[in-house]
mmCIF file of C-alpha atoms in Angstrom:
data_model
loop_
_atom_site.group_PDB
_atom_site.id
_atom_site.type_symbol
_atom_site.label_atom_id
_atom_site.label_comp_id
_atom_site.label_asym_id
_atom_site.label_seq_id
_atom_site.Cartn_x
_atom_site.Cartn_y
_atom_site.Cartn_z
ATOM 1 C CA MET A 133 -126.041 -172.238 25.465
ATOM 2 C CA THR A 134 -122.880 -173.174 27.335
ATOM 3 C CA VAL A 135 -119.245 -172.955 26.337
ATOM 4 C CA GLU A 136 -118.863 -176.755 26.294
ATOM 5 C CA ILE A 137 -121.042 -176.979 23.171
ATOM 6 C CA PHE A 138 -118.514 -174.960 21.191
ATOM 7 C CA VAL A 139 -115.306 -176.545 22.519
ATOM 8 C CA GLY A 140 -113.284 -178.215 19.799
ATOM 9 C CA LYS A 141 -115.308 -176.713 16.962
ATOM 10 C CA ARG A 142 -114.371 -174.075 14.483
ATOM 11 C CA ILE A 143 -116.351 -170.876 14.885
ATOM 12 C CA ILE A 144 -117.950 -171.249 11.468
ATOM 13 C CA ASP A 145 -119.152 -174.761 12.384
ATOM 14 C CA ALA A 146 -120.622 -173.519 15.654
ATOM 15 C CA VAL A 147 -122.393 -170.680 13.818
ATOM 16 C CA GLU A 148 -123.810 -173.117 11.275
ATOM 17 C CA GLU A 149 -125.022 -175.398 14.075
ATOM 18 C CA LEU A 150 -126.789 -172.511 15.806
ATOM 19 C CA LYS A 151 -128.311 -171.367 12.520
ATOM 20 C CA LYS A 152 -129.778 -174.859 12.100
ATOM 21 C CA GLU A 153 -131.375 -174.436 15.540
ATOM 22 C CA GLY A 154 -133.151 -171.312 14.296
ATOM 23 C CA TYR A 155 -130.849 -168.497 15.381
ATOM 24 C CA SER A 156 -129.881 -165.756 12.952
ATOM 25 C CA GLU A 157 -126.242 -165.525 11.976
ATOM 26 C CA ILE A 158 -125.755 -162.334 14.000
ATOM 27 C CA ASP A 159 -127.370 -163.876 17.097
ATOM 28 C CA ALA A 160 -125.261 -167.016 16.690
ATOM 29 C CA ILE A 161 -122.052 -164.985 16.470
ATOM 30 C CA LYS A 162 -123.049 -162.920 19.528
ATOM 31 C CA MET A 163 -123.808 -166.092 21.507
ATOM 32 C CA ILE A 164 -120.444 -167.599 20.621
ATOM 33 C CA HIS A 165 -118.656 -164.338 21.365
ATOM 34 C CA ASP A 166 -120.395 -163.939 24.728
ATOM 35 C CA SER A 167 -119.710 -167.534 25.755
ATOM 36 C CA TYR A 168 -115.941 -167.152 25.512
ATOM 37 C CA GLU A 169 -113.961 -164.959 27.803
ATOM 38 C CA VAL A 170 -110.379 -164.070 27.080
ATOM 39 C CA ASP A 171 -108.509 -163.369 30.273
ATOM 40 C CA SER A 172 -105.021 -161.962 29.950
ATOM 41 C CA MET A 173 -102.557 -161.204 32.672
ATOM 42 C CA ASP A 174 -102.261 -157.516 33.319
ATOM 43 C CA GLY A 175 -99.171 -155.679 32.245
ATOM 44 C CA ILE A 176 -99.639 -153.783 35.479
ATOM 45 C CA SER A 177 -98.812 -156.970 37.372
ATOM 46 C CA ILE A 178 -95.425 -157.081 35.666
ATOM 47 C CA VAL A 179 -94.872 -153.354 36.317
ATOM 48 C CA THR A 180 -95.710 -153.985 39.976
ATOM 49 C CA HIS A 181 -93.120 -156.781 40.215
ATOM 50 C CA PHE A 182 -90.511 -154.556 38.554
ATOM 51 C CA ALA A 183 -91.307 -151.600 40.825
ATOM 52 C CA SER A 184 -91.128 -153.871 43.877
ATOM 53 C CA ILE A 185 -87.670 -155.076 42.889
ATOM 54 C CA VAL A 186 -86.432 -151.515 42.329
ATOM 55 C CA LEU A 187 -87.863 -150.269 45.635
ATOM 56 C CA ILE A 188 -86.410 -153.164 47.646
ATOM 57 C CA ALA A 189 -83.058 -152.827 45.866
ATOM 58 C CA SER A 190 -83.013 -149.098 46.679
ATOM 59 C CA LEU A 191 -83.026 -149.969 50.370
ATOM 60 C CA PHE A 192 -79.783 -151.943 50.122
ATOM 61 C CA ILE A 193 -77.963 -150.456 47.123
ATOM 62 C CA ASN A 194 -77.048 -146.797 46.981
ATOM 63 C CA SER A 195 -76.945 -146.087 43.258
ATOM 64 C CA PRO A 196 -77.793 -142.965 41.232
ATOM 65 C CA VAL A 197 -79.597 -145.161 38.684
ATOM 66 C CA LEU A 198 -81.872 -146.627 41.362
ATOM 67 C CA ASP A 199 -82.396 -143.182 42.863
ATOM 68 C CA ALA A 200 -83.604 -141.937 39.483
ATOM 69 C CA PHE A 201 -86.258 -144.685 39.402
ATOM 70 C CA LYS A 202 -87.097 -144.698 43.102
ATOM 71 C CA ILE A 203 -89.168 -141.506 43.315
ATOM 72 C CA PRO A 204 -91.353 -141.970 40.195
ATOM 73 C CA LEU A 205 -91.861 -145.701 40.818
ATOM 74 C CA GLY A 206 -92.450 -145.158 44.527
ATOM 75 C CA THR A 207 -95.039 -142.503 43.792
ATOM 76 C CA LEU A 208 -96.814 -144.648 41.191
ATOM 77 C CA TYR A 209 -96.553 -147.626 43.490
ATOM 78 C CA SER A 210 -98.007 -145.993 46.568
ATOM 79 C CA ILE A 211 -100.703 -143.950 44.809
ATOM 80 C CA PHE A 212 -101.985 -146.456 42.252
ATOM 81 C CA LEU A 213 -100.430 -149.932 42.149
ATOM 82 C CA VAL A 214 -101.219 -150.973 45.716
ATOM 83 C CA GLY A 215 -104.938 -150.349 45.251
ATOM 84 C CA TYR A 216 -105.014 -151.830 41.756
ATOM 85 C CA VAL A 217 -103.472 -155.087 42.925
ATOM 86 C CA VAL A 218 -105.752 -155.321 45.975
ATOM 87 C CA LEU A 219 -108.857 -154.650 43.858
ATOM 88 C CA HIS A 220 -107.885 -157.225 41.254
ATOM 89 C CA THR A 221 -107.179 -159.825 43.888
ATOM 90 C CA PHE A 222 -110.536 -159.518 45.617
ATOM 91 C CA TYR A 223 -112.868 -158.332 42.853
ATOM 92 C CA ARG A 224 -111.442 -159.699 39.601
ATOM 93 C CA ASN A 225 -114.803 -160.614 38.054
ATOM 94 C CA GLY A 226 -116.652 -157.599 39.394
ATOM 95 C CA LEU A 227 -114.296 -155.107 37.744
ATOM 96 C CA LYS A 228 -115.084 -156.078 34.152
ATOM 97 C CA ASP A 229 -118.027 -153.700 33.875
ATOM 98 C CA ILE A 230 -116.186 -150.726 35.366
ATOM 99 C CA SER A 231 -114.740 -148.044 33.096
ATOM 100 C CA ASN A 232 -111.046 -147.237 33.128
ATOM 101 C CA PHE A 233 -111.617 -143.897 34.857
ATOM 102 C CA SER A 234 -113.639 -145.579 37.601
ATOM 103 C CA MET A 235 -110.917 -148.195 37.970
ATOM 104 C CA ILE A 236 -108.293 -145.477 38.409
ATOM 105 C CA GLY A 237 -110.433 -143.744 41.035
ATOM 106 C CA LEU A 238 -111.092 -146.970 42.926
ATOM 107 C CA SER A 239 -107.400 -147.864 42.786
ATOM 108 C CA LEU A 240 -106.443 -144.471 44.199
ATOM 109 C CA GLY A 241 -108.935 -144.784 47.048
ATOM 110 C CA VAL A 242 -107.955 -148.335 47.952
ATOM 111 C CA SER A 243 -104.258 -147.402 47.734
ATOM 112 C CA PHE A 244 -104.699 -144.524 50.150
ATOM 113 C CA ALA A 245 -106.712 -146.681 52.544
ATOM 114 C CA THR A 246 -104.174 -149.512 52.414
ATOM 115 C CA ILE A 247 -101.194 -147.202 52.938
ATOM 116 C CA VAL A 248 -102.953 -145.537 55.895
ATOM 117 C CA LEU A 249 -103.670 -148.922 57.475
ATOM 118 C CA ILE A 250 -100.081 -150.026 57.005
ATOM 119 C CA GLY A 251 -98.838 -146.752 58.511
ATOM 120 C CA PHE A 252 -101.231 -147.127 61.427
ATOM 121 C CA LEU A 253 -99.982 -150.654 62.126
ATOM 122 C CA LEU A 254 -96.345 -149.622 61.783
ATOM 123 C CA ASN A 255 -96.827 -146.704 64.172
ATOM 124 C CA PHE A 256 -97.858 -149.061 66.966
ATOM 125 C CA THR A 257 -95.455 -151.909 66.202
ATOM 126 C CA LEU A 258 -92.088 -151.396 64.470
ATOM 127 C CA GLY A 259 -92.149 -147.638 64.035
ATOM 128 C CA ILE A 260 -92.276 -145.583 60.890
ATOM 129 C CA THR A 261 -88.938 -145.439 59.094
ATOM 130 C CA PRO A 262 -88.231 -145.454 55.354
ATOM 131 C CA PHE A 263 -87.007 -149.037 55.645
ATOM 132 C CA THR A 264 -90.096 -150.371 57.437
ATOM 133 C CA VAL A 265 -92.532 -148.420 55.279
ATOM 134 C CA ILE A 266 -91.047 -149.546 51.952
ATOM 135 C CA LEU A 267 -90.575 -153.101 53.144
ATOM 136 C CA SER A 268 -94.100 -153.464 54.517
ATOM 137 C CA VAL A 269 -95.882 -151.764 51.587
ATOM 138 C CA VAL A 270 -93.934 -153.795 49.039
ATOM 139 C CA SER A 271 -94.485 -157.008 51.014
ATOM 140 C CA ILE A 272 -98.254 -156.544 51.266
ATOM 141 C CA THR A 273 -98.538 -155.535 47.611
ATOM 142 C CA GLU A 274 -96.402 -158.427 46.396
ATOM 143 C CA ILE A 275 -98.402 -160.918 48.476
ATOM 144 C CA PHE A 276 -101.611 -159.714 46.813
ATOM 145 C CA ASN A 277 -99.936 -159.586 43.402
ATOM 146 C CA ILE A 278 -98.653 -163.150 43.701
ATOM 147 C CA ILE A 279 -102.084 -164.352 44.856
ATOM 148 C CA ASN A 280 -103.620 -162.547 41.874
ATOM 149 C CA ASN A 281 -101.096 -164.182 39.500
ATOM 150 C CA ILE A 282 -101.722 -167.642 40.958
ATOM 151 C CA MET A 283 -105.468 -167.165 40.553
ATOM 152 C CA TRP A 284 -104.914 -166.103 36.934
ATOM 153 C CA TRP A 285 -102.731 -169.146 36.253
ATOM 154 C CA LYS A 286 -105.321 -171.486 37.764
ATOM 155 C CA ARG A 287 -108.126 -169.880 35.714
ATOM 156 C CA ASN A 288 -106.106 -170.303 32.535
ATOM 157 C CA GLU A 289 -104.608 -173.689 33.460
ATOM 158 C CA LEU A 290 -101.028 -172.791 32.696
#
């Protein structure tokens, strides 16, 4: 049974149609439920955009308010958000069956690997300074985050 059969119908009508085909009511409801997939944009994507803005602003604006946010957001950003965004960009469909604890562990591992690669590249090109590190990590993460958001918008036809 494909999703197109149920498009434009009320759920009760689709259940009744499946019952006429010989399915039980429970099986019909499960089929309808399994055929639809609700895909919502992650709140983590918005947190990543906010953290990126704060970290970039902290490079150019010397403010006690930004300094208060810089360390916790920078820590969260570098330890978790980088890997989360990279994983969701490349493996969006494959991550649905993974538990939250596994997702946190994968995000940590990918974050560490990504940060190490960025540091390795910076060491042999521009040099490692706070400015280049923050700018390059935020740039790479935002590129993946924007790609992830565009893919979400295209999937949901916004």
